[in-house]
Structure formats: C-alpha cells, structure tokens
Amino acid sequence: MLELRKKLANYQEIFYMLFLLPMTGMTSMGLNSEDRIYLYVFAVATLFLLLKMAVTDFTWREIVIMGIFTLLLGANFLRNGEKTLILTAMGIFGAKNVNLDKVMKYALWEKAVLTVGTLTLVMAGVIENVGIWLIKGDDYLEIKSYGYHTPNMAYANIFVILLLAIVVYREKIKWYVYVVATIVLYGAYKILICRTGFLLWGVLCVAILVYRIAKRFQWQKLYAMFFIPIPAVLAVVTMIIPVIAQKNEEFSIWINRLLTGRITLVNFVYDEVWTLVLGHMPQESYDSIYFHTLFNYGWIILILCLVAYTAGMWYCNVKGQYYITIALGVMAVYGYVELLPLSVLWNLPMLYLAQILFKERTVVHE
C-alpha cells in the first residue's frame, strides 16, 4: 500500500488538474450548482482531489490550519447551507506540490476556448439567449445573458480570461494587446451593460501601466505593497458606508443609485451582523463578498479569510510575483460590488494563497 501511494504521489499535479480544470470548465460554460451536470462533474472531480490529497505529505501545522478552516466551514454549511468558500478552500488546500503557473496557463486556455465556444453556440441559436430584467441606473432593462445565468457572469468570464492572460504572460503582453482587449470589453459592455467589469478593466490597465513605470525605477516591490491592504480597507468601508447612509439621506440616495440599491439592502439587516459568530440563518445573497461573507459565514470566517488573503498577497510580493499581487488586489476591488470573486473558480489567482500555507520556513526566513 505504501509503495502504491509513493507511485501515485508522482501524479499529484495531474490529479489536481483533473479536479480544478473540469470545475473551471463548468463556470466557463455558464453552469453552476443549479445544473445537474455540474453536480456530476463536481462529484467526479472531488474524487480526484481526495486522491491527490491522500498521496500528498502534509506537515502537522498544515493539517491543523486546514482542519480549523474545514471545521468552521463545515459547521457553517450545516447551519445555513453556504458552500462557496468550501470549494475555494478545496482548491487552495489541494494545491500543495503543484506548479501554479502551469495551472494558470491551462486554466486560461481552457476558459478561453469554452467561453468563446459558449458565446458562439448562443449566437448560432443552438443555446437559447435568455433575457433578464435588471436595474440599470433609474430604469429596468432586459439584457440578454448569452448562455450564462446572468449578463454579469458572461462579462466576468471575459474579464477573467484577460486577467489570467496578464497573470500568465506578464511582460510579454504588448501595449496594443491591451488596446484590443479594451475594445473587446467595451463592446461586451455595450451588449451586457456590465459597468463594474469595464471600470475594473480600466483600473487594471492603469495599475499595470504604473507598475511598468515603477519597475524602471526599481520601485516595483514598494508599488505592489499598496495593493496588499485593499481587502481590509474595503471590509472597513463596507461597514462604514451603511452607517453614513442611515444618517445622511442625500448621501444615501447618491450611494444607492451608484451601487444599485445595495446599501439599502444591507441596512435592512445591518444591526443583526454584529452578533454573528457564525453565519446567519437563513442565508441571503449580497452582491459584495465582504458583506456576504460576514452575513452568511460570520465574523470568525470573515477575519480569517481577510488575514489569509492579505498574507497571501504579501507573500506574492515577497517572492516578486507582482502581477499576482496586482491581480489579487483588483479582484478584491471587483468583489466589493460582485459576489463571483469569492469563488476560486472565478478568482483563480487565489490559488497562489496556497504558497503561504505550504511554505512556512521560506516565509519566516524571508
């Protein structure tokens, strides 16, 4: 048995790919846990992940940390059924001894092929292009979803493809590629009316431009450090803005128009969250990973997630993975008004958080 385990340990990376890539493929095709095929793929992919972890050697420190997170997330799942962070934890915990750069490259091309394929089938009429009524500004508009559950999911897929391209190819990407990508995303914005995604693309382009300028002066490490506090800052902002909106009607009208009524929804339950050690019963969905995590997972998990995300960004910066640090920072901003970045299948750069979990001695030394 030990001899078999040793032989199978040589295929850890393949087992991990057989978990992550099928699951990423599901999101790329617009499928989620509401679809039966997604559940079948998840069941098979989970078996490969369990096999991968069974042949991986973990230290006691790693086992304790993973155990604490697993118990907290499991208890919360039994409490209210919230499961997004469980999948994210599975992706990160399984990433030991895996070449994450290679994973990103495979995920990029898989996502590009399947997303383009899905959009092509929709435009060819093979997949129904369902319209969804959404609030945009002061009006309700019917927006086509192009094969995805919402137009925002369709836009997010295109955004993530381009983000992964930057993460994978970094300095190799020339300025004209950014111009073409901006034109593509602007066209997608006019069709899908996803303002957040297009604005975040602009933020990402400016961030990369400033990084390249900073690199000329050897200031790239210092520059990347400015992205590290973003999750904590946005978490604090998430808790402050509803209070200001309660006390200032003019500000409330402005901020709710800007954020499509999100602050009003938060204020309905704002007083309840201060006592949430674990998640609320029943669960509710909020279009912000910060308030959604607090409401549905509680303070303990929120704080642990913020610490893990921030520490992971710091370690990427220590290792000189500046593009990863920037990508994680931008996705943290995206998560302020979207829920998708909470899932590792959408926020794939989160896999790099595994580095700080599985590299304790290196971190301490550095």
Coordinates of C-alpha atoms in Angstrom, one line a residue, residues 153-303:
M153 CA -21.4 36.2 -15.3
A154 CA -20.9 36.4 -19.1
Y155 CA -18.9 39.6 -18.7
A156 CA -16.9 38.3 -15.8
N157 CA -15.8 35.3 -17.9
I158 CA -14.3 37.6 -20.5
F159 CA -12.7 39.7 -17.8
V160 CA -11.2 36.7 -16.0
I161 CA -9.7 35.4 -19.3
L162 CA -7.9 38.7 -19.9
L163 CA -6.8 38.8 -16.3
L164 CA -5.4 35.3 -16.5
A165 CA -3.6 36.3 -19.7
I166 CA -1.9 39.1 -17.8
V167 CA -1.0 36.8 -14.9
V168 CA 0.4 34.1 -17.3
Y169 CA 2.2 36.2 -19.9
R170 CA 3.0 39.3 -17.8
E171 CA 5.8 41.4 -19.6
K172 CA 5.2 39.5 -22.9
I173 CA 2.0 41.3 -23.4
K174 CA 2.5 44.4 -25.6
W175 CA 0.6 47.7 -25.3
Y176 CA -1.5 47.0 -28.4
V177 CA -2.9 43.9 -26.8
Y178 CA -4.3 46.0 -24.0
V179 CA -5.9 48.3 -26.6
V180 CA -7.5 45.4 -28.4
A181 CA -8.7 43.9 -25.1
T182 CA -10.2 47.3 -24.1
I183 CA -12.1 47.4 -27.4
V184 CA -13.4 43.9 -26.8
L185 CA -14.5 44.7 -23.3
Y186 CA -16.1 47.9 -24.4
G187 CA -18.1 46.0 -27.0
A188 CA -19.1 43.5 -24.4
Y189 CA -20.1 46.3 -22.0
K190 CA -22.4 47.8 -24.6
I191 CA -24.1 44.4 -25.0
L192 CA -24.2 43.2 -21.4
I193 CA -24.3 46.6 -19.6
C194 CA -21.8 45.5 -17.0
R195 CA -20.4 48.8 -15.8
T196 CA -18.3 47.3 -12.9
G197 CA -16.3 44.9 -15.1
F198 CA -15.4 47.6 -17.6
L199 CA -14.4 50.1 -15.0
L200 CA -12.3 47.4 -13.2
W201 CA -10.6 46.7 -16.5
G202 CA -9.6 50.4 -16.7
V203 CA -8.3 50.2 -13.2
L204 CA -6.3 47.1 -14.1
C205 CA -4.8 48.7 -17.2
V206 CA -3.8 51.8 -15.2
A207 CA -2.3 49.5 -12.4
I208 CA -0.2 47.7 -14.9
L209 CA 1.0 50.9 -16.6
V210 CA 2.0 52.4 -13.3
Y211 CA 3.8 49.1 -12.4
R212 CA 5.8 49.2 -15.5
I213 CA 6.8 52.8 -14.8
A214 CA 7.7 51.9 -11.2
K215 CA 9.8 48.9 -12.5
R216 CA 12.0 51.3 -14.5
F217 CA 13.0 53.0 -11.2
Q218 CA 13.2 49.6 -9.3
W219 CA 10.2 50.6 -7.1
Q220 CA 8.0 47.6 -8.1
K221 CA 8.1 45.9 -4.7
L222 CA 7.1 49.2 -3.0
Y223 CA 4.4 49.9 -5.5
A224 CA 2.9 46.4 -5.2
M225 CA 2.7 46.9 -1.4
F226 CA -0.1 49.4 -2.0
F227 CA -2.4 46.6 -3.1
I228 CA -2.0 44.5 0.0
P229 CA -4.3 46.5 2.3
I230 CA -7.1 46.7 -0.2
P231 CA -9.2 43.8 1.2
A232 CA -9.0 45.1 4.8
V233 CA -9.8 48.7 3.7
L234 CA -12.8 47.6 1.6
A235 CA -14.1 45.4 4.5
V236 CA -14.0 48.5 6.8
V237 CA -15.6 50.7 4.1
T238 CA -18.4 48.0 3.8
M239 CA -19.2 48.5 7.4
I240 CA -18.9 52.3 7.5
I241 CA -20.9 53.3 4.4
P242 CA -24.3 51.9 5.6
V243 CA -24.0 53.9 8.8
I244 CA -23.3 57.1 6.9
A245 CA -26.3 56.3 4.6
Q246 CA -28.6 55.9 7.7
K247 CA -27.7 59.4 8.9
N248 CA -27.5 61.3 5.7
E249 CA -30.4 60.9 3.3
E250 CA -28.8 62.8 0.5
F251 CA -25.7 60.6 0.6
S252 CA -28.0 57.5 0.9
I253 CA -29.8 58.4 -2.4
W254 CA -26.5 59.0 -4.2
I255 CA -24.7 55.9 -3.0
N256 CA -27.7 53.6 -3.6
R257 CA -28.0 55.0 -7.1
L258 CA -24.3 54.4 -7.7
L259 CA -24.4 50.9 -6.2
T260 CA -27.9 49.9 -7.5
G261 CA -29.6 49.8 -4.1
R262 CA -27.0 47.6 -2.4
I263 CA -26.7 49.8 0.7
T264 CA -30.4 49.8 1.3
L265 CA -30.4 46.0 1.3
V266 CA -27.5 45.9 3.7
N267 CA -29.2 48.4 6.1
F268 CA -32.2 46.1 6.4
V269 CA -30.1 43.6 8.3
Y270 CA -27.1 45.8 9.4
D271 CA -27.9 45.7 13.1
E272 CA -28.0 41.8 13.0
V273 CA -24.4 41.2 11.9
W274 CA -22.6 42.4 15.0
T275 CA -23.5 39.2 16.9
L276 CA -22.9 36.8 14.0
V277 CA -20.1 34.5 15.2
L278 CA -21.2 32.0 12.5
G279 CA -23.4 32.7 9.5
H280 CA -27.0 33.9 9.6
M281 CA -30.0 31.6 9.4
P282 CA -31.3 31.6 6.8
Q283 CA -28.7 32.7 4.3
E284 CA -29.1 35.6 2.0
S285 CA -27.2 36.7 -1.1
Y286 CA -25.5 40.1 -1.2
D287 CA -23.6 41.5 -4.2
S288 CA -20.4 42.1 -2.2
I289 CA -18.0 39.4 -1.0
Y290 CA -17.3 41.4 2.2
F291 CA -20.9 41.8 3.5
H292 CA -21.9 38.4 2.0
T293 CA -19.1 36.7 3.9
L294 CA -19.9 38.5 7.1
F295 CA -23.7 37.8 6.9
N296 CA -23.5 34.2 5.7
Y297 CA -20.3 33.0 7.4
G298 CA -19.9 35.2 10.4
W299 CA -17.1 37.3 11.9
I300 CA -14.6 34.4 12.6
I301 CA -14.5 33.2 9.0
L302 CA -14.5 36.8 7.6
I303 CA -11.5 37.7 9.7

